[in-house]
Amino acid sequence: MLKLHQLFFRQTALLFALIFLVGALLGYVLLRQMEIGTHETMLRHTLLVLEKDLQSLPPEAFSERIREIRNATGIRTTVIGSDGTVLFESDRSPAGMENHADRPEVRRAQSSGWGASVRHSHTLGQDLLYVAHRSGGRTLRLAYSLAAIKTQLLGLWLKALLFFAGIMGVLFWLSLRMHRSVDRDAGTIRAALDRLLEKDFEHIPAPVHCCRELEEIARRIRKVAKKLAKRERQKAKYTRKLKALTQRQSDIISAISHEFKNPVAAIMGYAQSIRETEDIDPHIQRRFLEKIHANAEKISLMIDRLALAIKLENRSFAPKKSRFELSAVARNVRETLLQKYPDRSILLECVPVELEADRDMIEHVLMNLTENALKYSEDPVTLRCTFERLEVIDTGIGIDGEDLEKITKRFYRVERLSWNNSIGVGLYIVKYILRLHDTDLEIQSRPGEGSVFAFSLEKMRVREERIVGGA
């Protein structure tokens, strides 16, 4: 493996030499095209001036005029007829000259007005730049020797080459200084990395991979990076676990303490009233006992829901699928809720649909969604089931957009609905149960207009072919 200064001089010198040669060749080609383009533009302007000049002269004076231009500028001038016959020529007599109709610049000029080409002239034995222009019934053509262009080009190219060589020399000198500085600082970087391995994080130079001197630095940097990355990953992992566990415990304690507070306080209040009142009226005593029983049932229901949520989260609860009629489950849910809410109305719009699913789970889903609709709406609630989907529709207070994505999370409760004694796991359980049946809970809601809670029945519905096959 080469050392730094050897690697630099061999590779960098070769690179600069290649850049210099390629730049010189490209520069020559580009300058040549530029020069030809510049002279073509000059010849076009000259043609326009010549056309105006010849228009003011009689035809017998054309020969003398174009010879004067030849002597003054060195530009060869030819006047060609519409059939390609040479009418006037500045360098020789037109008599005996070949027909010029097949010349490329003449063909282009006669078809489009202007024509140009670079080619070898057999008449003069040299390369020329031709520019032709059709004017009336004749074509004027000017020719300029490429030898003159090459002479001008060579001088310009040499100047550009010297300028480019100067720039390359400066860049070479700057690069040499930069690489020498890197070589000089390699020992300092190694010492800094040693301090880094000793938990001194003040100096962390970037690794470089190019030669023997810096290979050791790269190896040490990889070692340090691996060590620090592993430590950071472990730290982040433990921190996430700790935060999740702490947040989970905090959510459970907060939700349970908040939701159990009201029913427990009611039970204690009614029980204390019965105990401290000796001659309590039997009717009032019975009413108090009913209140105690109702709050105890509420606590029991919250405990059952919490236990179910924990089972679902621990994946210790699997659906027991069977075939049943969805409309029968919907009617049962309606009758149960109307007993609990006798002053409310539940509209049932269901077609006969047979499902293959866990009946108790699906009944729990319908019960939860319908009861939520009754709680948050004073108008009739619609329970609608078709062959494709089931919908629970209400025209109640609706749900804000910022709460839509959160209400199915565990222990989440909408702040403005805190009056409702909910532990915040109802929709979480619904969502989980539906996922166990390969479908998802869909929620559409607008504040003040109502909500639609729905899910697809495609994966649960027993299709006709399956029924026939089973029979």
Tab-separated table of C-alpha atoms in Angstrom, residues 20 30 39 43 46 84 188 349 362 371:
chain	number	residue	atom	x	y	z
A	20	PHE	CA	-5.104	19.022	-19.133
A	30	LEU	CA	-14.837	24.298	-29.350
A	39	HIS	CA	-16.579	33.940	-39.694
A	43	LEU	CA	-19.617	36.455	-44.277
A	46	THR	CA	-20.695	40.910	-45.949
A	84	GLY	CA	-25.976	26.835	-61.454
A	188	THR	CA	-3.199	14.418	16.135
A	349	GLU	CA	-83.065	-1.411	9.032
A	362	ILE	CA	-70.334	-9.088	17.328
A	371	GLU	CA	-75.283	2.703	23.181
